[in-house]
Amino acid sequence: MERLQKVIAAAGITSRRKAEVLISEGRVAVNGETITELGYKVKRGDLIEVDGKAIEKEDKVYFLMNKPKRTMCTSDDEFGRQTVVDLVDCRQRIFTVGRLDYDTSGVIILTNDGDFANEIIHPRYHIPKVYNLTINGILTPEDMKKIKAGIVLDDGIKTLPAKYRMTEKDTEKNQCSFDLTIVEGRNRQIKRMMEALGYEVRRLHRSRLAFLHCSDLRQGEYRVLKPFEVKQLRSLAQKGEMKQR
């Protein structure tokens, strides 16, 4: 049995939070009976209606995209900017798994599976993410030690140890590029880490999420994730959670 709001969200009607509002407003019925209890659980075969219309369970879909710069990781944007959802030809109500900034490119997953999304983005699951970035300066040995040990961000939280690999140094332009691997997904984490060290990020590209990469996709292109890839991502998340127990 599953909570009613979860089933409504899984059908692509609306988000789980908004589904709770619909239930509270008396707009949802199960087997002909109006339900206003948020903890109500339904079983397979129950007839669920929202505003008098029966819902149908939505097939789960999973896409991998090479997110282009100057796109938003939202379903719609108040300023009319293009979103990554706009780029996917899909009838299901999809959303991004986590977010990349407007000016950041690279690996992003889109799906309509909320449980899967939470497993991938939650910090406790420790899914590795590799970013290639360019900063306005050259990392010092002391900076490198701080990256390896963890950096205290502006909110006082210390990041988990990260790995780096230098890819380019340009002393004339006073900048360098390197790969940075983190296992968390905090808001604007890479940029905040560099800001804590006194640098500004000039370019940021997520090249890998776990074993997934987008080097074979042009920016804006996407493909369907294979079933074994989805299964492997779930397995990695579960292993990451077990390590924290």
Short mmCIF file of C-alpha atoms in Angstrom, two decimals, residues 8 27-33 47-55:
data_model
loop_
_atom_site.label_atom_id
_atom_site.label_comp_id
_atom_site.label_asym_id
_atom_site.label_seq_id
_atom_site.Cartn_x
_atom_site.Cartn_y
_atom_site.Cartn_z
CA ILE A 8 -1.18 10.97 -7.45
CA ARG A 27 -10.87 17.21 -4.48
CA VAL A 28 -9.71 13.58 -4.35
CA ALA A 29 -11.87 10.47 -4.09
CA VAL A 30 -10.96 6.80 -3.65
CA ASN A 31 -13.52 4.23 -4.75
CA GLY A 32 -16.16 6.95 -4.78
CA GLU A 33 -15.40 8.26 -1.28
CA LEU A 47 -10.12 3.81 -8.24
CA ILE A 48 -8.58 7.22 -7.59
CA GLU A 49 -10.24 10.35 -8.95
CA VAL A 50 -9.02 13.94 -8.95
CA ASP A 51 -11.72 16.52 -9.63
CA GLY A 52 -13.95 13.69 -10.85
CA LYS A 53 -11.44 12.28 -13.34
CA ALA A 54 -9.81 8.88 -12.83
CA ILE A 55 -6.01 8.93 -12.81
#
